[in-house]
PDB file of C-alpha atoms and ligand atoms in Angstrom:
ATOM      1  CA  MET A  10      45.390 154.578 110.506  1.00 54.00           C
ATOM      2  CA  SER A  11      43.627 158.059 110.740  1.00 74.00           C
ATOM      3  CA  ALA A  12      40.369 158.997 112.360  1.00 94.00           C
ATOM      4  CA  LEU A  13      37.390 158.757 110.151  1.00 98.00           C
ATOM      5  CA  LEU A  14      34.969 160.054 112.700  1.00 98.00           C
ATOM      6  CA  GLU A  15      35.438 162.324 115.839  1.00 98.00           C
ATOM      7  CA  THR A  16      33.175 163.695 118.299  1.00 98.00           C
ATOM      8  CA  ARG A  17      34.097 166.512 120.552  1.00 98.00           C
ATOM      9  CA  GLY A  18      32.011 167.077 123.748  1.00 98.00           C
ATOM     10  CA  LEU A  19      28.755 165.819 122.267  1.00 98.00           C
ATOM     11  CA  SER A  20      25.907 165.933 124.201  1.00 98.00           C
ATOM     12  CA  ILE A  21      22.019 165.760 124.458  1.00 98.00           C
ATOM     13  CA  SER A  22      19.708 165.564 127.285  1.00 98.00           C
ATOM     14  CA  PHE A  23      16.228 164.582 127.340  1.00 97.00           C
ATOM     15  CA  GLY A  24      14.741 166.823 130.239  1.00 96.00           C
ATOM     16  CA  ALA A  25      16.909 166.599 133.298  1.00 95.00           C
ATOM     17  CA  LEU A  26      18.425 163.247 131.892  1.00 97.00           C
ATOM     18  CA  LYS A  27      21.974 163.717 130.193  1.00 98.00           C
ATOM     19  CA  ALA A  28      21.393 161.054 127.576  1.00 98.00           C
ATOM     20  CA  VAL A  29      24.733 161.785 126.024  1.00 98.00           C
ATOM     21  CA  ASP A  30      27.187 163.486 128.240  1.00 98.00           C
ATOM     22  CA  ASN A  31      30.240 165.355 126.794  1.00 98.00           C
ATOM     23  CA  ILE A  32      31.321 162.398 124.973  1.00 98.00           C
ATOM     24  CA  ASP A  33      35.038 162.599 123.238  1.00 98.00           C
ATOM     25  CA  PHE A  34      35.025 159.584 120.674  1.00 98.00           C
ATOM     26  CA  SER A  35      37.154 158.918 117.695  1.00 97.00           C
ATOM     27  CA  LEU A  36      37.036 155.698 115.257  1.00 97.00           C
ATOM     28  CA  GLN A  37      39.520 154.816 112.897  1.00 97.00           C
ATOM     29  CA  SER A  38      39.366 154.429 109.205  1.00 97.00           C
ATOM     30  CA  GLY A  39      39.378 150.648 108.528  1.00 96.00           C
ATOM     31  CA  GLU A  40      38.522 149.195 112.054  1.00 97.00           C
ATOM     32  CA  ILE A  41      35.208 147.634 113.523  1.00 98.00           C
ATOM     33  CA  HIS A  42      34.566 149.322 116.667  1.00 98.00           C
ATOM     34  CA  ALA A  43      31.959 148.089 119.046  1.00 98.00           C
ATOM     35  CA  LEU A  44      29.677 150.186 121.417  1.00 98.00           C
ATOM     36  CA  ILE A  45      28.579 148.524 124.366  1.00 96.00           C
ATOM     37  CA  GLY A  46      27.024 149.560 127.760  1.00 94.00           C
ATOM     38  CA  PRO A  47      23.871 148.731 129.654  1.00 93.00           C
ATOM     39  CA  ASN A  48      20.417 149.283 128.661  1.00 94.00           C
ATOM     40  CA  GLY A  49      19.795 153.119 128.886  1.00 96.00           C
ATOM     41  CA  ALA A  50      23.385 153.825 128.533  1.00 96.00           C
ATOM     42  CA  GLY A  51      23.098 156.012 125.465  1.00 98.00           C
ATOM     43  CA  LYS A  52      24.378 153.990 122.816  1.00 97.00           C
ATOM     44  CA  THR A  53      21.191 154.378 120.361  1.00 96.00           C
ATOM     45  CA  SER A  54      21.155 158.374 121.144  1.00 98.00           C
ATOM     46  CA  PHE A  55      24.789 158.650 120.449  1.00 98.00           C
ATOM     47  CA  VAL A  56      24.348 156.919 117.274  1.00 97.00           C
ATOM     48  CA  ASN A  57      21.147 159.309 116.346  1.00 97.00           C
ATOM     49  CA  LEU A  58      23.571 162.072 117.316  1.00 98.00           C
ATOM     50  CA  LEU A  59      26.052 160.931 114.416  1.00 98.00           C
ATOM     51  CA  SER A  60      23.049 160.084 111.990  1.00 96.00           C
ATOM     52  CA  GLY A  61      21.371 163.345 112.529  1.00 96.00           C
ATOM     53  CA  ARG A  62      18.183 162.008 113.651  1.00 94.00           C
ATOM     54  CA  LEU A  63      19.007 164.189 116.724  1.00 97.00           C
ATOM     55  CA  MET A  64      20.718 167.107 116.675  1.00 97.00           C
ATOM     56  CA  ALA A  65      23.603 167.983 119.425  1.00 98.00           C
ATOM     57  CA  GLU A  66      22.679 170.357 122.054  1.00 98.00           C
ATOM     58  CA  SER A  67      26.554 171.163 122.170  1.00 98.00           C
ATOM     59  CA  GLY A  68      29.548 169.437 121.051  1.00 98.00           C
ATOM     60  CA  GLU A  69      30.915 168.634 117.317  1.00 98.00           C
ATOM     61  CA  VAL A  70      30.237 165.758 114.818  1.00 98.00           C
ATOM     62  CA  LEU A  71      33.414 165.625 112.637  1.00 98.00           C
ATOM     63  CA  PHE A  72      33.576 163.010 109.686  1.00 98.00           C
ATOM     64  CA  ASP A  73      35.959 162.490 106.821  1.00 96.00           C
ATOM     65  CA  GLY A  74      37.435 166.059 107.213  1.00 94.00           C
ATOM     66  CA  ARG A  75      33.987 167.675 107.374  1.00 96.00           C
ATOM     67  CA  ASN A  76      32.006 169.213 109.853  1.00 97.00           C
ATOM     68  CA  LEU A  77      28.668 167.569 110.015  1.00 98.00           C
ATOM     69  CA  THR A  78      27.265 169.069 113.411  1.00 98.00           C
ATOM     70  CA  ARG A  79      24.521 171.060 111.949  1.00 97.00           C
ATOM     71  CA  GLN A  80      23.923 169.132 108.673  1.00 97.00           C
ATOM     72  CA  PRO A  81      20.466 166.995 108.411  1.00 96.00           C
ATOM     73  CA  ALA A  82      20.361 163.534 108.033  1.00 93.00           C
ATOM     74  CA  TYR A  83      20.416 163.342 104.154  1.00 91.00           C
ATOM     75  CA  ARG A  84      23.449 165.240 103.975  1.00 94.00           C
ATOM     76  CA  ARG A  85      25.417 162.837 106.453  1.00 95.00           C
ATOM     77  CA  VAL A  86      24.215 159.751 104.373  1.00 93.00           C
ATOM     78  CA  ARG A  87      25.457 161.879 101.162  1.00 92.00           C
ATOM     79  CA  ALA A  88      28.697 162.405 103.012  1.00 95.00           C
ATOM     80  CA  GLY A  89      29.305 158.611 103.551  1.00 96.00           C
ATOM     81  CA  LEU A  90      27.401 157.813 106.737  1.00 96.00           C
ATOM     82  CA  GLY A  91      24.957 154.837 106.751  1.00 92.00           C
ATOM     83  CA  TYR A  92      23.214 153.297 109.212  1.00 90.00           C
ATOM     84  CA  THR A  93      20.459 150.753 110.536  1.00 86.00           C
ATOM     85  CA  PHE A  94      18.225 150.894 113.271  1.00 78.00           C
ATOM     86  CA  GLN A  95      17.567 148.919 116.431  1.00 71.00           C
ATOM     87  CA  VAL A  96      14.000 148.638 115.531  1.00 73.00           C
ATOM     88  CA  THR A  97      13.314 146.717 112.183  1.00 71.00           C
ATOM     89  CA  SER A  98      12.471 149.717 109.804  1.00 80.00           C
ATOM     90  CA  ILE A  99      11.993 147.882 106.720  1.00 90.00           C
ATOM     91  CA  PHE A 100       8.577 148.444 104.319  1.00 93.00           C
ATOM     92  CA  ALA A 101       6.750 145.293 104.836  1.00 94.00           C
ATOM     93  CA  GLN A 102       4.328 145.503 102.368  1.00 95.00           C
ATOM     94  CA  LEU A 103       7.058 146.104  99.527  1.00 96.00           C
ATOM     95  CA  THR A 104       9.127 143.262  98.281  1.00 96.00           C
ATOM     96  CA  VAL A 105      12.791 142.673  99.205  1.00 96.00           C
ATOM     97  CA  GLN A 106      14.203 144.172  95.984  1.00 96.00           C
ATOM     98  CA  ASP A 107      12.128 147.651  96.172  1.00 95.00           C
ATOM     99  CA  ASN A 108      13.254 147.919  99.859  1.00 95.00           C
ATOM    100  CA  VAL A 109      16.648 147.749  98.272  1.00 94.00           C
ATOM    101  CA  ARG A 110      15.698 150.187  95.539  1.00 94.00           C
ATOM    102  CA  LEU A 111      14.134 152.598  97.982  1.00 92.00           C
ATOM    103  CA  ALA A 112      17.266 152.808 100.184  1.00 90.00           C
ATOM    104  CA  LEU A 113      19.212 153.481  96.760  1.00 90.00           C
ATOM    105  CA  GLU A 114      17.201 155.772  95.372  1.00 87.00           C
ATOM    106  CA  ARG A 115      17.089 158.103  98.491  1.00 79.00           C
ATOM    107  CA  GLU A 116      20.594 159.433  96.364  1.00 77.00           C
ATOM    108  CA  ARG A 117      20.209 158.336  92.899  1.00 80.00           C
ATOM    109  CA  SER A 118      18.192 155.830  90.142  1.00 87.00           C
ATOM    110  CA  ALA A 119      19.176 152.271  90.633  1.00 87.00           C
ATOM    111  CA  SER A 120      19.559 149.500  87.995  1.00 91.00           C
ATOM    112  CA  ALA A 121      18.343 145.902  88.488  1.00 93.00           C
ATOM    113  CA  ALA A 122      21.856 144.655  88.470  1.00 94.00           C
ATOM    114  CA  GLU A 123      22.952 146.853  91.026  1.00 94.00           C
ATOM    115  CA  ILE A 124      20.097 145.811  93.325  1.00 95.00           C
ATOM    116  CA  LEU A 125      20.811 141.950  92.717  1.00 95.00           C
ATOM    117  CA  SER A 126      24.241 142.391  93.226  1.00 95.00           C
ATOM    118  CA  LEU A 127      23.659 143.903  96.782  1.00 95.00           C
ATOM    119  CA  LEU A 128      21.262 141.228  97.749  1.00 96.00           C
ATOM    120  CA  LYS A 129      23.675 138.632  96.533  1.00 96.00           C
ATOM    121  CA  SER A 130      26.186 140.142  98.917  1.00 94.00           C
ATOM    122  CA  THR A 131      24.035 139.433 101.925  1.00 94.00           C
ATOM    123  CA  GLY A 132      22.685 136.227 100.616  1.00 94.00           C
ATOM    124  CA  LEU A 133      19.054 137.382  99.842  1.00 96.00           C
ATOM    125  CA  GLU A 134      18.775 136.952  96.316  1.00 96.00           C
ATOM    126  CA  ALA A 135      16.454 134.239  96.617  1.00 97.00           C
ATOM    127  CA  HIS A 136      14.043 136.114  98.212  1.00 97.00           C
ATOM    128  CA  ALA A 137      14.191 139.212  95.789  1.00 97.00           C
ATOM    129  CA  PHE A 138      10.513 139.198  94.955  1.00 97.00           C
ATOM    130  CA  MET A 139       9.072 138.050  98.135  1.00 97.00           C
ATOM    131  CA  PRO A 140       6.898 140.740 100.275  1.00 97.00           C
ATOM    132  CA  ALA A 141       9.465 141.955 103.041  1.00 96.00           C
ATOM    133  CA  ARG A 142       7.030 140.858 105.440  1.00 95.00           C
ATOM    134  CA  ASP A 143       6.962 137.122 104.391  1.00 96.00           C
ATOM    135  CA  LEU A 144      10.779 136.933 105.109  1.00 95.00           C
ATOM    136  CA  ALA A 145      11.741 135.064 108.358  1.00 92.00           C
ATOM    137  CA  TYR A 146      12.868 137.403 111.141  1.00 91.00           C
ATOM    138  CA  GLY A 147      16.782 136.981 110.699  1.00 91.00           C
ATOM    139  CA  HIS A 148      16.208 137.580 106.971  1.00 92.00           C
ATOM    140  CA  GLN A 149      14.634 140.869 107.711  1.00 93.00           C
ATOM    141  CA  ARG A 150      17.653 141.943 109.723  1.00 91.00           C
ATOM    142  CA  LEU A 151      19.935 140.956 106.851  1.00 93.00           C
ATOM    143  CA  LEU A 152      17.614 143.026 104.482  1.00 94.00           C
ATOM    144  CA  GLU A 153      18.292 146.028 106.943  1.00 93.00           C
ATOM    145  CA  LEU A 154      22.073 145.693 106.533  1.00 93.00           C
ATOM    146  CA  THR A 155      21.460 145.199 102.861  1.00 94.00           C
ATOM    147  CA  MET A 156      19.979 148.582 102.669  1.00 93.00           C
ATOM    148  CA  GLY A 157      22.315 150.115 105.123  1.00 92.00           C
ATOM    149  CA  LEU A 158      25.353 149.311 102.523  1.00 93.00           C
ATOM    150  CA  ALA A 159      23.359 150.187  99.350  1.00 91.00           C
ATOM    151  CA  LEU A 160      24.929 153.650  99.188  1.00 87.00           C
ATOM    152  CA  ARG A 161      28.259 152.130 100.044  1.00 92.00           C
ATOM    153  CA  PRO A 162      28.988 154.476 102.940  1.00 95.00           C
ATOM    154  CA  LYS A 163      32.365 154.808 104.588  1.00 97.00           C
ATOM    155  CA  LEU A 164      31.196 154.290 108.028  1.00 98.00           C
ATOM    156  CA  LEU A 165      28.077 152.017 108.569  1.00 97.00           C
ATOM    157  CA  MET A 166      26.624 152.286 112.030  1.00 97.00           C
ATOM    158  CA  LEU A 167      24.563 148.902 113.195  1.00 95.00           C
ATOM    159  CA  ASP A 168      22.285 149.283 116.135  1.00 94.00           C
ATOM    160  CA  GLU A 169      21.972 145.895 117.543  1.00 93.00           C
ATOM    161  CA  PRO A 170      21.823 143.952 114.405  1.00 91.00           C
ATOM    162  CA  THR A 171      21.751 140.516 116.264  1.00 92.00           C
ATOM    163  CA  GLN A 172      18.566 141.293 118.196  1.00 89.00           C
ATOM    164  CA  GLY A 173      16.412 138.485 118.001  1.00 88.00           C
ATOM    165  CA  LEU A 174      18.647 136.382 115.693  1.00 90.00           C
ATOM    166  CA  ALA A 175      18.779 132.674 116.528  1.00 90.00           C
ATOM    167  CA  ASP A 176      21.992 131.347 117.810  1.00 90.00           C
ATOM    168  CA  SER A 177      22.222 129.460 114.347  1.00 90.00           C
ATOM    169  CA  GLU A 178      22.171 132.727 112.467  1.00 91.00           C
ATOM    170  CA  ILE A 179      25.026 134.556 114.678  1.00 94.00           C
ATOM    171  CA  GLU A 180      27.925 132.584 112.848  1.00 94.00           C
ATOM    172  CA  GLY A 181      26.721 133.444 109.642  1.00 93.00           C
ATOM    173  CA  PHE A 182      26.274 137.175 110.618  1.00 94.00           C
ATOM    174  CA  ILE A 183      29.753 137.375 112.096  1.00 96.00           C
ATOM    175  CA  ALA A 184      31.168 136.444 108.653  1.00 95.00           C
ATOM    176  CA  LEU A 185      28.958 138.460 106.936  1.00 94.00           C
ATOM    177  CA  ILE A 186      30.354 141.603 108.804  1.00 96.00           C
ATOM    178  CA  ARG A 187      33.928 140.421 108.589  1.00 97.00           C
ATOM    179  CA  GLU A 188      33.582 140.668 104.779  1.00 95.00           C
ATOM    180  CA  VAL A 189      31.588 143.826 104.812  1.00 95.00           C
ATOM    181  CA  SER A 190      34.660 145.176 106.940  1.00 97.00           C
ATOM    182  CA  LYS A 191      37.116 144.885 104.307  1.00 96.00           C
ATOM    183  CA  THR A 192      35.417 147.895 102.436  1.00 95.00           C
ATOM    184  CA  THR A 193      33.767 149.594 105.082  1.00 97.00           C
ATOM    185  CA  THR A 194      34.521 150.909 108.585  1.00 98.00           C
ATOM    186  CA  ILE A 195      31.934 149.702 111.151  1.00 98.00           C
ATOM    187  CA  LEU A 196      30.411 150.782 114.288  1.00 98.00           C
ATOM    188  CA  LEU A 197      28.719 148.149 115.983  1.00 98.00           C
ATOM    189  CA  ILE A 198      26.373 148.670 118.869  1.00 97.00           C
ATOM    190  CA  GLU A 199      25.732 144.752 120.436  1.00 95.00           C
ATOM    191  CA  HIS A 200      24.733 143.173 123.561  1.00 92.00           C
ATOM    192  CA  ASN A 201      25.823 139.956 122.436  1.00 93.00           C
ATOM    193  CA  MET A 202      29.534 139.593 123.777  1.00 92.00           C
ATOM    194  CA  GLN A 203      30.353 136.540 121.623  1.00 93.00           C
ATOM    195  CA  VAL A 204      29.561 138.776 118.519  1.00 96.00           C
ATOM    196  CA  VAL A 205      31.426 141.745 120.089  1.00 96.00           C
ATOM    197  CA  MET A 206      34.353 139.634 120.963  1.00 95.00           C
ATOM    198  CA  ALA A 207      34.713 138.024 117.504  1.00 96.00           C
ATOM    199  CA  LEU A 208      34.559 141.026 115.650  1.00 98.00           C
ATOM    200  CA  ALA A 209      35.804 144.395 117.350  1.00 98.00           C
ATOM    201  CA  ASP A 210      39.173 145.862 116.750  1.00 98.00           C
ATOM    202  CA  ARG A 211      38.427 147.972 119.601  1.00 98.00           C
ATOM    203  CA  ILE A 212      35.559 148.437 122.189  1.00 97.00           C
ATOM    204  CA  THR A 213      33.999 151.717 123.666  1.00 97.00           C
ATOM    205  CA  VAL A 214      31.627 150.996 126.712  1.00 96.00           C
ATOM    206  CA  LEU A 215      29.034 153.827 127.711  1.00 96.00           C
ATOM    207  CA  GLU A 216      27.461 154.015 130.641  1.00 95.00           C
ATOM    208  CA  ARG A 217      24.938 156.851 131.796  1.00 96.00           C
ATOM    209  CA  GLY A 218      26.071 158.959 128.888  1.00 98.00           C
ATOM    210  CA  ARG A 219      29.813 158.930 129.364  1.00 97.00           C
ATOM    211  CA  ILE A 220      32.708 156.872 128.276  1.00 97.00           C
ATOM    212  CA  LEU A 221      33.330 154.217 131.209  1.00 95.00           C
ATOM    213  CA  ALA A 222      36.198 152.545 129.324  1.00 94.00           C
ATOM    214  CA  GLN A 223      37.692 151.934 126.019  1.00 96.00           C
ATOM    215  CA  GLY A 224      40.221 149.467 124.320  1.00 96.00           C
ATOM    216  CA  SER A 225      40.903 146.256 122.598  1.00 96.00           C
ATOM    217  CA  PRO A 226      38.754 143.335 123.361  1.00 95.00           C
ATOM    218  CA  ALA A 227      41.479 141.756 125.610  1.00 94.00           C
ATOM    219  CA  GLU A 228      41.623 145.031 127.870  1.00 95.00           C
ATOM    220  CA  ILE A 229      37.677 145.350 128.167  1.00 94.00           C
ATOM    221  CA  ARG A 230      37.245 142.042 129.256  1.00 91.00           C
ATOM    222  CA  ALA A 231      40.292 142.468 131.879  1.00 91.00           C
ATOM    223  CA  SER A 232      38.397 145.543 133.301  1.00 89.00           C
ATOM    224  CA  GLU A 233      37.389 145.616 136.699  1.00 86.00           C
ATOM    225  CA  ALA A 234      35.040 148.537 136.037  1.00 83.00           C
ATOM    226  CA  VAL A 235      33.463 147.141 132.798  1.00 84.00           C
ATOM    227  CA  GLN A 236      32.795 143.814 134.741  1.00 83.00           C
ATOM    228  CA  ALA A 237      31.177 145.742 137.525  1.00 83.00           C
ATOM    229  CA  ALA A 238      29.031 148.098 135.169  1.00 77.00           C
ATOM    230  CA  TYR A 239      28.243 145.409 132.664  1.00 70.00           C
ATOM    231  CA  LEU A 240      29.677 142.208 131.554  1.00 59.00           C
ATOM    232  CA  GLY A 241      28.838 140.645 135.071  1.00 55.00           C
ATOM    233  CA  SER A 242      25.236 140.845 134.376  1.00 52.00           C
ATOM    234  CA  LYS A 243      25.456 140.126 130.829  1.00 47.00           C
ATOM    235  CA  SER A 244      27.701 137.095 130.453  1.00 43.00           C
TER     236      SER A 244
HETATM  237  N1  ATP B  11      13.429 160.613 122.641  1.00 57.77           N
HETATM  238  C1  ATP B  11      13.482 160.418 123.796  1.00 57.77           C
HETATM  239  N2  ATP B  11      13.240 161.032 124.844  1.00 57.77           N
HETATM  240  C2  ATP B  11      13.198 161.056 126.462  1.00 57.77           C
HETATM  241  N3  ATP B  11      14.226 160.052 126.773  1.00 57.77           N
HETATM  242  C3  ATP B  11      14.686 159.285 125.774  1.00 57.77           C
HETATM  243  C4  ATP B  11      14.731 159.337 124.273  1.00 57.77           C
HETATM  244  N4  ATP B  11      15.466 158.735 123.563  1.00 57.77           N
HETATM  245  C5  ATP B  11      16.270 158.014 124.521  1.00 57.77           C
HETATM  246  N5  ATP B  11      15.995 158.495 126.109  1.00 57.77           N
HETATM  247  C6  ATP B  11      16.563 158.079 127.236  1.00 57.77           C
HETATM  248  O1  ATP B  11      17.954 157.964 127.536  1.00 57.77           O
HETATM  249  C7  ATP B  11      18.622 157.101 127.872  1.00 57.77           C
HETATM  250  C8  ATP B  11      19.202 156.731 126.846  1.00 57.77           C
HETATM  251  O2  ATP B  11      18.863 155.995 125.850  1.00 57.77           O
HETATM  252  P1  ATP B  11      19.321 154.994 124.679  1.00 57.77           P
HETATM  253  O3  ATP B  11      18.248 154.638 123.770  1.00 57.77           O
HETATM  254  O4  ATP B  11      20.196 156.026 123.764  1.00 57.77           O
HETATM  255  O5  ATP B  11      20.171 154.001 125.529  1.00 57.77           O
HETATM  256  P2  ATP B  11      20.799 152.386 124.781  1.00 57.77           P
HETATM  257  O6  ATP B  11      22.156 152.424 125.185  1.00 57.77           O
HETATM  258  O7  ATP B  11      20.646 152.662 123.392  1.00 57.77           O
HETATM  259  O8  ATP B  11      19.999 151.321 125.228  1.00 57.77           O
HETATM  260  P3  ATP B  11      19.523 149.825 125.018  1.00 57.77           P
HETATM  261  O9  ATP B  11      20.462 149.224 125.043  1.00 57.77           O
HETATM  262  O10 ATP B  11      18.249 149.391 125.857  1.00 57.77           O
HETATM  263  O11 ATP B  11      19.034 150.070 123.606  1.00 57.77           O
HETATM  264  C9  ATP B  11      17.547 156.201 128.540  1.00 57.77           C
HETATM  265  O12 ATP B  11      17.554 156.497 129.928  1.00 57.77           O
HETATM  266  C10 ATP B  11      16.230 156.611 127.726  1.00 57.77           C
HETATM  267  O13 ATP B  11      15.151 156.459 128.313  1.00 57.77           O
HETATM  268 MG1   MG B  12      19.463 151.129 121.981  1.00 57.77          MG
END
């Protein structure tokens, strides 16, 4: 395995708050890497620095052999970085298939067959013509995932994709991510430890903008520092 993504000394502050504080991180091609940590730890800010929604104050973002630190978000998408947002960001008034079309047409024109095939991959094909706002919440999250997959990213970053899903929807989601991970490297921000432990090859724990621990699921489960900072209050 080789590093697909690497950050060196990556930092951003909001006023006096160091939301992401000098992070050295690397992610191997082919892995599912979970990013966990308490609320406000800096997980979303870190991913925003990777996607280009936020520009780094200092440090570097290296992806697939390129330095993307100063590149705007659309260039990073083009380089193969895909992402979904923590807060649902679909176009409610558009149909399901038009949402997917928009995601695809950020880059190029899309055929109906291609859109249908994407919707099939996430099990939404029966809902293609429905306005997105009429989808059940769990299906809206699946639509986001479909949109994140549309441009066939090399790395897909998912920010709390199971937030708000019913317990009965979690198993299906885990299976779907396993399927996606056969062709796509995944950075998964997730609070649900059942999902993290089921999916992650490696886990990074953030706390107050810094890396508190890193390791296999078994190592993280056994870490006392992690227990104290996070798992104790969540499991
Ligand atoms: N645009 C912003 N302006 C000011 N402060 C911000 C901004 N975005 C994030 N923060 C602050 O930075 C810190 C890290 O926030 P972030 O959203 O990255 O955490 P998180 O780990 O994603 O939390 P959660 O698990 O609740 O989603 C928090 O203290 C947050 O209030
Ligand atoms: Mg967040």
